[in-house]
Short mmCIF file of C-alpha atoms in Angstrom, two decimals:
data_model
loop_
_atom_site.label_atom_id
_atom_site.label_comp_id
_atom_site.label_asym_id
_atom_site.label_seq_id
_atom_site.Cartn_x
_atom_site.Cartn_y
_atom_site.Cartn_z
CA UNK A 1 -75.58 181.65 39.14
CA UNK A 2 -73.22 183.88 41.56
CA UNK A 3 -70.11 185.78 40.30
CA UNK A 4 -67.91 183.14 42.60
CA UNK A 5 -69.45 180.35 40.66
CA UNK A 6 -68.81 181.89 37.50
CA UNK A 7 -65.03 182.79 38.11
CA UNK A 8 -64.56 178.91 39.40
CA UNK A 9 -66.26 177.64 36.34
CA UNK A 10 -64.17 179.93 34.08
CA UNK A 11 -61.03 178.57 35.90
CA UNK A 12 -61.79 175.08 35.41
CA UNK A 13 -62.64 175.57 31.72
CA UNK A 14 -59.32 177.27 31.58
CA UNK A 15 -57.39 174.29 33.17
CA UNK A 16 -58.96 171.82 30.92
CA UNK A 17 -58.03 174.12 27.94
CA UNK A 18 -54.32 174.18 29.14
CA UNK A 19 -54.41 170.34 29.86
CA UNK A 20 -55.59 169.32 26.53
CA UNK A 21 -53.19 171.73 24.77
CA UNK A 22 -50.15 170.08 26.40
CA UNK A 23 -51.40 167.02 25.44
CA UNK A 24 -51.57 168.27 21.94
CA UNK A 25 -48.07 169.56 22.17
CA UNK A 26 -46.66 166.13 23.62
CA UNK A 27 -48.16 163.60 21.05
CA UNK A 28 -46.62 165.14 17.88
CA UNK A 29 -43.14 165.33 19.24
CA UNK A 30 -41.62 162.00 18.52
CA UNK A 31 -42.30 158.47 19.22
CA UNK A 32 -39.81 158.25 22.47
CA UNK A 33 -41.68 160.92 24.07
CA UNK A 34 -45.08 159.05 23.34
CA UNK A 35 -43.57 155.81 24.79
CA UNK A 36 -42.45 157.65 27.95
CA UNK A 37 -46.01 158.94 28.01
CA UNK A 38 -47.79 155.65 27.77
CA UNK A 39 -45.25 154.23 30.46
CA UNK A 40 -46.36 157.22 32.99
CA UNK A 41 -49.67 156.42 32.56
CA UNK A 42 -49.58 152.36 33.02
CA UNK A 43 -47.32 153.26 36.22
CA UNK A 44 -49.75 155.52 37.35
CA UNK A 45 -52.61 152.94 36.78
CA UNK A 46 -50.65 150.33 38.65
CA UNK A 47 -49.83 152.48 41.53
CA UNK A 48 -53.89 153.46 41.67
CA UNK A 49 -54.46 149.68 41.56
CA UNK A 50 -52.01 149.13 44.49
CA UNK A 51 -53.47 152.01 46.55
CA UNK A 52 -56.93 150.60 46.14
CA UNK A 53 -55.92 147.44 47.39
CA UNK A 54 -54.12 148.87 50.19
CA UNK A 55 -57.38 150.60 51.23
CA UNK A 56 -59.39 147.33 51.44
CA UNK A 57 -60.49 147.46 55.16
CA UNK A 58 -59.54 144.27 57.23
CA UNK A 59 -62.33 145.07 59.42
CA UNK A 60 -64.71 142.08 60.31
CA UNK A 61 -68.24 142.45 58.75
CA UNK A 62 -70.71 144.32 60.51
CA UNK A 63 -72.53 141.54 61.87
CA UNK A 64 -73.74 140.44 65.33
CA UNK A 65 -71.44 137.21 65.35
CA UNK A 66 -68.39 139.32 63.89
CA UNK A 67 -68.52 142.21 66.15
CA UNK A 68 -69.66 140.12 69.18
CA UNK A 69 -72.90 141.58 69.80
CA UNK A 70 -74.67 138.29 70.26
CA UNK A 71 -77.07 137.94 73.26
CA UNK A 72 -75.33 136.57 76.32
CA UNK A 73 -76.23 135.93 79.85
CA UNK A 74 -73.65 136.57 82.53
CA UNK A 75 -75.43 135.40 86.03
CA UNK A 76 -74.18 137.03 89.17
CA UNK A 77 -73.58 134.34 91.46
CA UNK A 78 -74.92 135.26 95.15
CA UNK A 79 -75.55 133.24 97.90
CA UNK A 80 -79.29 133.60 97.59
CA UNK A 81 -79.16 131.42 94.04
CA UNK A 82 -75.97 129.25 94.62
CA UNK A 83 -77.16 127.78 97.78
CA UNK A 84 -80.72 126.55 96.28
CA UNK A 85 -78.66 125.39 93.21
CA UNK A 86 -76.45 123.25 95.44
CA UNK A 87 -79.21 121.93 97.63
CA UNK A 88 -81.25 120.77 94.13
CA UNK A 89 -78.17 119.36 92.71
CA UNK A 90 -77.58 117.18 96.28
CA UNK A 91 -81.42 116.17 95.93
CA UNK A 92 -81.01 114.80 92.41
CA UNK A 93 -77.55 113.15 92.64
CA UNK A 94 -77.90 111.23 95.85
CA UNK A 95 -80.93 109.55 95.00
CA UNK A 96 -79.63 108.62 91.47
CA UNK A 97 -76.59 107.67 92.67
CA UNK A 98 -77.93 105.26 95.15
CA UNK A 99 -80.37 103.82 92.81
CA UNK A 100 -77.44 103.13 90.29
CA UNK A 101 -75.54 101.44 93.40
CA UNK A 102 -78.39 99.47 94.29
CA UNK A 103 -79.11 98.26 91.00
CA UNK A 104 -75.31 97.13 90.32
CA UNK A 105 -75.20 95.78 93.97
CA UNK A 106 -77.96 93.19 93.20
CA UNK A 107 -75.86 91.77 90.39
CA UNK A 108 -74.24 88.57 91.43
CA UNK A 109 -70.98 87.19 89.93
CA UNK A 110 -67.79 85.11 90.45
CA UNK A 111 -64.64 85.10 88.87
CA UNK A 112 -61.87 82.71 89.28
CA UNK A 113 -58.36 83.14 88.08
CA UNK A 114 -56.75 80.19 86.51
CA UNK A 115 -53.82 81.63 85.01
CA UNK A 116 -51.59 79.34 87.63
CA UNK A 117 -53.41 76.29 87.01
CA UNK A 118 -50.78 74.63 85.07
CA UNK A 119 -48.45 75.11 87.97
CA UNK A 120 -50.44 74.87 90.99
CA UNK A 121 -53.27 72.21 89.86
CA UNK A 122 -52.65 68.48 90.24
CA UNK A 123 -53.34 66.00 87.41
CA UNK A 124 -54.13 63.33 90.00
CA UNK A 125 -56.72 64.62 92.17
CA UNK A 126 -58.94 67.70 92.79
CA UNK A 127 -57.19 70.32 94.84
CA UNK A 128 -58.89 73.88 96.31
CA UNK A 129 -58.25 77.05 94.27
CA UNK A 130 -56.47 79.60 96.79
CA UNK A 131 -58.67 82.30 97.95
CA UNK A 132 -56.09 84.99 96.44
CA UNK A 133 -57.56 83.92 92.89
CA UNK A 134 -61.34 84.14 93.77
CA UNK A 135 -63.43 87.09 93.68
CA UNK A 136 -67.09 86.24 94.60
CA UNK A 137 -69.93 88.68 94.98
CA UNK A 138 -72.66 86.35 95.85
CA UNK A 139 -75.90 87.17 98.41
CA UNK A 140 -75.17 83.90 99.73
CA UNK A 141 -71.58 83.52 101.36
CA UNK A 142 -71.84 79.94 102.16
CA UNK A 143 -70.40 78.59 98.94
CA UNK A 144 -67.85 75.88 98.67
CA UNK A 145 -64.42 76.37 97.70
CA UNK A 146 -63.80 76.21 94.21
CA UNK A 147 -61.55 73.31 92.77
CA UNK A 148 -59.17 72.70 89.92
CA UNK A 149 -57.57 69.66 88.11
CA UNK A 150 -54.99 69.54 85.25
CA UNK A 151 -55.93 66.99 82.41
CA UNK A 152 -54.73 66.37 78.64
CA UNK A 153 -56.60 67.12 75.33
CA UNK A 154 -55.13 63.99 73.37
CA UNK A 155 -56.67 65.46 70.34
CA UNK A 156 -54.07 68.44 70.13
CA UNK A 157 -51.44 68.09 67.54
CA UNK A 158 -48.79 69.98 69.92
CA UNK A 159 -48.02 68.88 73.47
CA UNK A 160 -47.69 72.16 74.85
CA UNK A 161 -51.22 73.07 73.66
CA UNK A 162 -52.81 69.96 75.21
CA UNK A 163 -53.27 71.16 78.90
CA UNK A 164 -56.80 71.65 79.91
CA UNK A 165 -57.86 73.20 83.21
CA UNK A 166 -60.89 71.49 84.71
CA UNK A 167 -62.63 74.04 87.27
CA UNK A 168 -65.70 72.95 89.77
CA UNK A 169 -67.54 75.84 91.47
CA UNK A 170 -70.39 76.05 93.51
CA UNK A 171 -73.55 78.19 93.31
CA UNK A 172 -75.48 78.32 96.48
CA UNK A 173 -78.52 80.02 95.21
CA UNK A 174 -80.20 80.26 91.81
CA UNK A 175 -78.77 83.00 89.71
CA UNK A 176 -81.82 84.33 87.29
CA UNK A 177 -80.99 84.83 83.80
CA UNK A 178 -79.55 86.06 81.41
CA UNK A 179 -76.46 84.65 82.36
CA UNK A 180 -73.04 85.88 80.88
CA UNK A 181 -69.82 84.29 80.56
CA UNK A 182 -66.71 86.33 80.11
CA UNK A 183 -62.97 85.88 80.23
CA UNK A 184 -61.03 88.52 81.96
CA UNK A 185 -57.82 89.56 81.49
CA UNK A 186 -55.35 91.60 83.84
CA UNK A 187 -52.30 93.41 83.25
CA UNK A 188 -52.74 93.40 79.22
CA UNK A 189 -52.14 96.92 77.88
CA UNK A 190 -54.04 96.96 74.63
CA UNK A 191 -54.43 100.76 74.45
CA UNK A 192 -50.91 101.20 73.13
CA UNK A 193 -51.10 103.53 70.09
CA UNK A 194 -48.99 101.17 67.93
CA UNK A 195 -51.33 98.20 68.75
CA UNK A 196 -54.46 100.13 68.57
CA UNK A 197 -53.43 101.15 65.05
CA UNK A 198 -52.12 98.00 63.57
CA UNK A 199 -55.12 96.48 61.74
CA UNK A 200 -56.59 97.06 58.46
CA UNK A 201 -59.96 98.04 57.86
CA UNK A 202 -60.17 97.20 54.21
CA UNK A 203 -59.50 93.47 55.20
CA UNK A 204 -62.26 93.57 57.99
CA UNK A 205 -64.93 94.76 55.54
CA UNK A 206 -63.99 92.04 53.20
CA UNK A 207 -61.80 93.56 50.61
CA UNK A 208 -58.66 91.97 49.37
CA UNK A 209 -56.47 94.61 50.47
CA UNK A 210 -53.23 94.73 48.54
CA UNK A 211 -49.42 94.77 50.08
CA UNK A 212 -49.21 98.55 49.54
CA UNK A 213 -52.44 99.15 51.65
CA UNK A 214 -51.87 96.98 54.57
CA UNK A 215 -48.36 98.35 54.71
CA UNK A 216 -48.59 101.93 53.91
CA UNK A 217 -51.79 103.11 54.73
CA UNK A 218 -51.23 106.37 56.38
CA UNK A 219 -52.23 106.41 60.20
CA UNK A 220 -53.57 102.81 60.19
CA UNK A 221 -51.92 100.01 58.92
CA UNK A 222 -50.85 96.45 59.87
CA UNK A 223 -47.30 97.16 60.44
CA UNK A 224 -44.83 94.84 61.64
CA UNK A 225 -47.55 91.98 60.94
CA UNK A 226 -48.41 92.69 57.36
CA UNK A 227 -46.71 90.11 55.28
CA UNK A 228 -44.65 86.95 55.56
CA UNK A 229 -42.74 85.45 52.75
CA UNK A 230 -44.11 87.54 50.08
CA UNK A 231 -47.77 86.72 51.19
CA UNK A 232 -50.29 89.10 52.93
CA UNK A 233 -51.10 88.08 56.38
CA UNK A 234 -54.96 87.46 56.84
CA UNK A 235 -55.97 88.90 59.33
CA UNK A 236 -53.04 91.35 59.42
CA UNK A 237 -51.75 93.36 62.32
CA UNK A 238 -50.95 93.15 65.76
CA UNK A 239 -54.35 93.10 67.26
CA UNK A 240 -55.22 89.89 65.15
CA UNK A 241 -52.10 88.17 65.85
CA UNK A 242 -52.34 88.43 69.46
CA UNK A 243 -55.90 87.30 69.76
CA UNK A 244 -56.89 85.73 72.93
CA UNK A 245 -57.50 81.52 72.16
CA UNK A 246 -58.12 79.88 75.40
CA UNK A 247 -61.33 77.75 74.59
CA UNK A 248 -64.19 77.21 77.04
CA UNK A 249 -66.83 74.57 77.18
CA UNK A 250 -70.25 75.50 76.02
CA UNK A 251 -71.82 73.43 78.72
CA UNK A 252 -71.51 74.03 82.44
CA UNK A 253 -71.64 70.39 83.64
CA UNK A 254 -73.48 69.64 86.69
CA UNK A 255 -71.49 67.82 89.48
CA UNK A 256 -72.90 64.50 90.88
CA UNK A 257 -76.32 65.20 89.84
CA UNK A 258 -76.48 68.67 92.01
CA UNK A 259 -78.39 70.37 88.98
CA UNK A 260 -78.96 70.09 85.42
CA UNK A 261 -76.09 70.90 82.79
CA UNK A 262 -76.40 74.37 81.89
CA UNK A 263 -75.79 75.15 78.20
CA UNK A 264 -74.31 78.49 76.84
CA UNK A 265 -73.97 79.60 73.26
CA UNK A 266 -71.66 81.84 71.58
CA UNK A 267 -74.24 83.52 69.16
CA UNK A 268 -74.96 86.86 69.95
CA UNK A 269 -71.81 87.79 71.81
CA UNK A 270 -70.64 90.54 69.45
CA UNK A 271 -71.91 94.08 69.07
CA UNK A 272 -74.97 94.21 66.96
CA UNK A 273 -73.11 96.96 64.55
CA UNK A 274 -70.37 94.24 63.90
CA UNK A 275 -72.72 92.60 61.74
CA UNK A 276 -72.47 95.18 59.14
CA UNK A 277 -68.78 95.84 59.63
CA UNK A 278 -67.02 92.30 59.37
CA UNK A 279 -67.37 90.72 55.92
CA UNK A 280 -66.31 87.50 54.33
CA UNK A 281 -62.94 87.98 52.78
CA UNK A 282 -62.45 87.95 49.03
CA UNK A 283 -58.89 86.92 49.21
CA UNK A 284 -57.78 83.55 47.52
CA UNK A 285 -56.40 81.21 50.17
CA UNK A 286 -53.37 81.35 47.92
CA UNK A 287 -52.49 84.67 48.38
CA UNK A 288 -52.62 84.82 52.19
CA UNK A 289 -51.12 83.24 55.58
CA UNK A 290 -52.21 83.06 58.89
CA UNK A 291 -50.60 85.55 61.57
CA UNK A 292 -47.63 84.03 63.03
CA UNK A 293 -49.27 83.54 66.61
CA UNK A 294 -51.97 81.38 64.69
CA UNK A 295 -49.62 78.90 63.43
CA UNK A 296 -50.49 76.12 65.87
CA UNK A 297 -54.17 76.64 64.81
CA UNK A 298 -53.34 76.48 61.11
CA UNK A 299 -50.08 74.50 60.89
CA UNK A 300 -50.30 73.87 57.42
CA UNK A 301 -51.68 77.02 56.57
CA UNK A 302 -54.72 78.25 54.75
CA UNK A 303 -56.55 76.09 52.46
CA UNK A 304 -60.00 76.18 50.39
CA UNK A 305 -61.98 75.30 53.44
CA UNK A 306 -60.37 76.88 56.59
CA UNK A 307 -60.01 80.37 55.88
CA UNK A 308 -61.63 82.15 58.71
CA UNK A 309 -64.75 83.83 57.97
CA UNK A 310 -64.80 86.91 60.15
CA UNK A 311 -68.47 88.00 59.40
CA UNK A 312 -69.54 84.91 61.51
CA UNK A 313 -66.56 84.50 64.12
CA UNK A 314 -67.97 86.90 67.12
CA UNK A 315 -64.99 85.94 69.33
CA UNK A 316 -62.96 87.75 66.84
CA UNK A 317 -65.11 90.45 66.53
CA UNK A 318 -64.94 91.18 69.82
CA UNK A 319 -61.06 90.74 70.27
CA UNK A 320 -60.73 93.50 67.63
CA UNK A 321 -62.03 96.19 70.03
CA UNK A 322 -59.12 96.92 72.02
CA UNK A 323 -59.66 97.65 75.56
CA UNK A 324 -58.81 101.41 77.27
CA UNK A 325 -57.98 99.75 80.46
CA UNK A 326 -55.39 96.83 81.22
CA UNK A 327 -57.95 94.70 83.10
CA UNK A 328 -61.05 94.20 81.15
CA UNK A 329 -63.64 91.48 80.23
CA UNK A 330 -64.72 90.12 76.81
CA UNK A 331 -68.23 88.07 76.48
CA UNK A 332 -67.54 84.53 75.24
CA UNK A 333 -70.73 82.54 76.04
CA UNK A 334 -74.38 83.56 76.96
CA UNK A 335 -77.74 82.09 77.87
CA UNK A 336 -80.53 84.81 78.01
CA UNK A 337 -83.36 82.62 79.16
CA UNK A 338 -82.74 80.13 81.67
CA UNK A 339 -81.81 80.22 85.22
CA UNK A 340 -78.72 78.95 86.78
CA UNK A 341 -79.81 76.51 89.26
CA UNK A 342 -78.00 76.28 92.58
CA UNK A 343 -75.52 73.28 92.75
CA UNK A 344 -71.71 72.51 91.71
CA UNK A 345 -70.54 73.11 88.00
CA UNK A 346 -67.51 72.03 86.16
CA UNK A 347 -66.07 73.99 82.97
CA UNK A 348 -63.10 73.09 80.96
CA UNK A 349 -60.80 75.65 79.62
CA UNK A 350 -58.04 74.71 76.90
CA UNK A 351 -54.69 76.42 77.99
CA UNK A 352 -53.24 78.23 74.92
CA UNK A 353 -53.03 81.89 75.61
CA UNK A 354 -50.07 82.62 78.29
CA UNK A 355 -50.23 85.46 80.80
CA UNK A 356 -47.56 84.58 83.19
CA UNK A 357 -44.52 85.86 81.44
CA UNK A 358 -46.08 89.33 81.65
CA UNK A 359 -47.19 88.61 85.20
CA UNK A 360 -50.85 88.83 84.09
CA UNK A 361 -54.08 87.03 85.00
CA UNK A 362 -56.87 85.38 83.32
CA UNK A 363 -60.19 84.65 84.71
CA UNK A 364 -63.54 82.80 83.94
CA UNK A 365 -66.29 85.42 85.11
CA UNK A 366 -70.12 84.63 85.24
CA UNK A 367 -72.39 87.36 85.90
CA UNK A 368 -75.79 88.49 85.85
CA UNK A 369 -77.03 91.95 84.51
CA UNK A 370 -78.91 94.94 85.78
CA UNK A 371 -80.34 97.85 84.19
CA UNK A 372 -76.92 99.48 84.47
CA UNK A 373 -75.29 96.54 82.87
CA UNK A 374 -72.73 94.62 84.73
CA UNK A 375 -71.52 95.12 88.34
CA UNK A 376 -69.92 98.42 88.69
CA UNK A 377 -70.25 100.15 91.85
CA UNK A 378 -68.36 103.25 90.84
CA UNK A 379 -70.80 104.98 89.11
CA UNK A 380 -73.43 105.04 91.53
CA UNK A 381 -70.80 105.84 94.40
CA UNK A 382 -69.74 108.86 92.07
CA UNK A 383 -72.79 110.23 91.96
CA UNK A 384 -73.52 110.00 95.49
CA UNK A 385 -70.43 111.53 96.25
CA UNK A 386 -70.99 114.47 93.84
CA UNK A 387 -74.33 114.94 95.65
CA UNK A 388 -72.69 114.81 99.00
CA UNK A 389 -70.31 117.61 97.98
CA UNK A 390 -72.72 119.77 96.89
CA UNK A 391 -74.97 119.58 100.22
CA UNK A 392 -71.79 120.01 102.34
CA UNK A 393 -70.91 123.43 100.00
CA UNK A 394 -74.37 124.63 100.07
CA UNK A 395 -74.38 124.54 104.15
CA UNK A 396 -71.07 125.65 104.27
CA UNK A 397 -72.32 128.79 102.18
CA UNK A 398 -75.03 129.24 104.25
CA UNK A 399 -73.51 129.52 107.54
CA UNK A 400 -70.93 131.71 106.01
CA UNK A 401 -73.77 133.93 104.84
CA UNK A 402 -75.55 134.20 107.94
CA UNK A 403 -72.32 134.69 110.37
CA UNK A 404 -70.64 137.33 107.84
CA UNK A 405 -73.03 138.48 105.52
CA UNK A 406 -71.94 140.51 102.51
CA UNK A 407 -73.89 143.18 100.44
CA UNK A 408 -74.04 142.63 96.66
CA UNK A 409 -72.27 145.14 94.61
CA UNK A 410 -70.81 146.94 97.93
CA UNK A 411 -68.47 149.50 96.28
CA UNK A 412 -66.45 149.89 99.62
CA UNK A 413 -64.76 146.56 99.04
CA UNK A 414 -63.12 147.64 95.99
CA UNK A 415 -59.28 147.84 96.55
CA UNK A 416 -59.02 151.40 95.29
CA UNK A 417 -62.00 152.31 97.72
CA UNK A 418 -60.41 150.31 100.74
CA UNK A 419 -57.15 152.32 100.36
CA UNK A 420 -58.94 155.69 100.24
CA UNK A 421 -60.92 154.46 103.37
CA UNK A 422 -57.93 153.54 105.25
CA UNK A 423 -56.24 156.80 104.41
CA UNK A 424 -59.41 158.68 105.76
CA UNK A 425 -59.70 156.79 108.93
CA UNK A 426 -55.80 157.51 109.36
CA UNK A 427 -56.38 161.05 108.82
CA UNK A 428 -59.31 161.16 111.35
CA UNK A 429 -56.97 159.57 113.75
CA UNK A 430 -54.07 162.20 113.47
CA UNK A 431 -56.77 165.08 113.85
CA UNK A 432 -58.13 163.59 116.80
CA UNK A 433 -54.54 163.38 118.12
#
C-alpha cells in the first residue's frame, strides 16, 4: 500500500469515527431530538425514492421494433422498372376484365316495373306495359311486348289488399337454368344508421329478450318499434316492420300452350349461414304482438299456431340483410335444374307494399347466373379501364424517357446545386463581358 492510500484510509476511518460519535451524542439528549432525527431520516428516504422514480428512463426498449431498426425496402422508381411494371399490370388487367365482362354479358335477364299497375292497368282487358317500365337484356331482341291486367283476390279480408297485378311476358329463346326470380326495389334507402341498427339479435337467435333488452341495448336496439301496449313486438325494429310483403305466384303459367308451366320454389333462397343464425322463438304468444305494419297479416294478433318461425322463413331472413344502395334485388324464388323454355308466361303479384308515396319502383326480375354471379358489367369494365390506364401511362413514360432522359441520382438537379450553377454561369458571362 502506498503512503497516499494509507493517508486516505486513515482519513476514511477518522470520518467514520466522527460520524459515529456524533450519532452517539445525538441519541441520549432527549426524546424530541430523537423524533426529529427519525423524521429527518424518513424525509431523506422519501426524497431518495422520489429521485429514483425520476431517474427511471422513458426511453423505449432496445429492440428492433421499438428503435425502428426493422428491415425495410425502399425501392427507387425509375423508368427502367416502372414502365415494365405498368405493362405487366395492363397485360393482366385487360384480359381478366374482358373475361369478367364477357361472363356478365352472357347472362340474360328481364325486369318489369309493376309499381304503376294499380293506376295504369285495366281490370277489363290486357294492355301493353310502357317501354319505360321494361329493362330487358336478351340475346334475341324480337320479344313480344309484355302486358298487364289488374284483378282482385276475393280471399283477402281487406279491400285495399285485394289488388293483384297479372303480368304476361315473352321469352323468345330458351333460358338455361338455374333461373332466379327476384324482386327489385328502387329509391328505398335501407342504409340509414337508425334503420340498420333497429333490430334485436337476441330475438333473431330465438331468445325471449326482455323489454329492457329490446329497448335499451347500447348501439343496437329496436327503438322506436320495441313495445306496443305493454307487450313486446316480435320481431321488433324498423327493419322487420318495413318488410316487403308483395306476394308472387310460385309457378310461371304458360299462356295458350306456348310452353309448359315453370315451377319455382322459395326453398334455398337465403344465405346458408342464416340457418345457424335464425332460430324459432321461445316467446309465449301471450307476451308478444306483431309489428304495426303487419296488422293486416295478423289482424287478431298472435295465437298458438300463427307465431312466425323465422328459422324457416327465408324471405324474412333475406329482408333482414339491409342493402347498402337504394336499388337492390332480393331473391324470392328459384329453379336450379330446369330450362325456361321459349314462350309466353304469366305471373300474379299480390300488391301490398306501396312505393309510389316515396316515388320508388318495384320490379319482378328474372335472371340467369354466371361464374361472376348475376349480370354486372361494371366489374369487368373497371378492370379493363384500369389496365388501359396502366398501358397509356407506360407508353407516356417511355416516350418521355426517350425524348428527355434523366440521369438517375443526378446531383446537379438539386435545388442548391442549381442555384450554384446559375451563379457560376452568371459569373462567367460577366467575366466575358
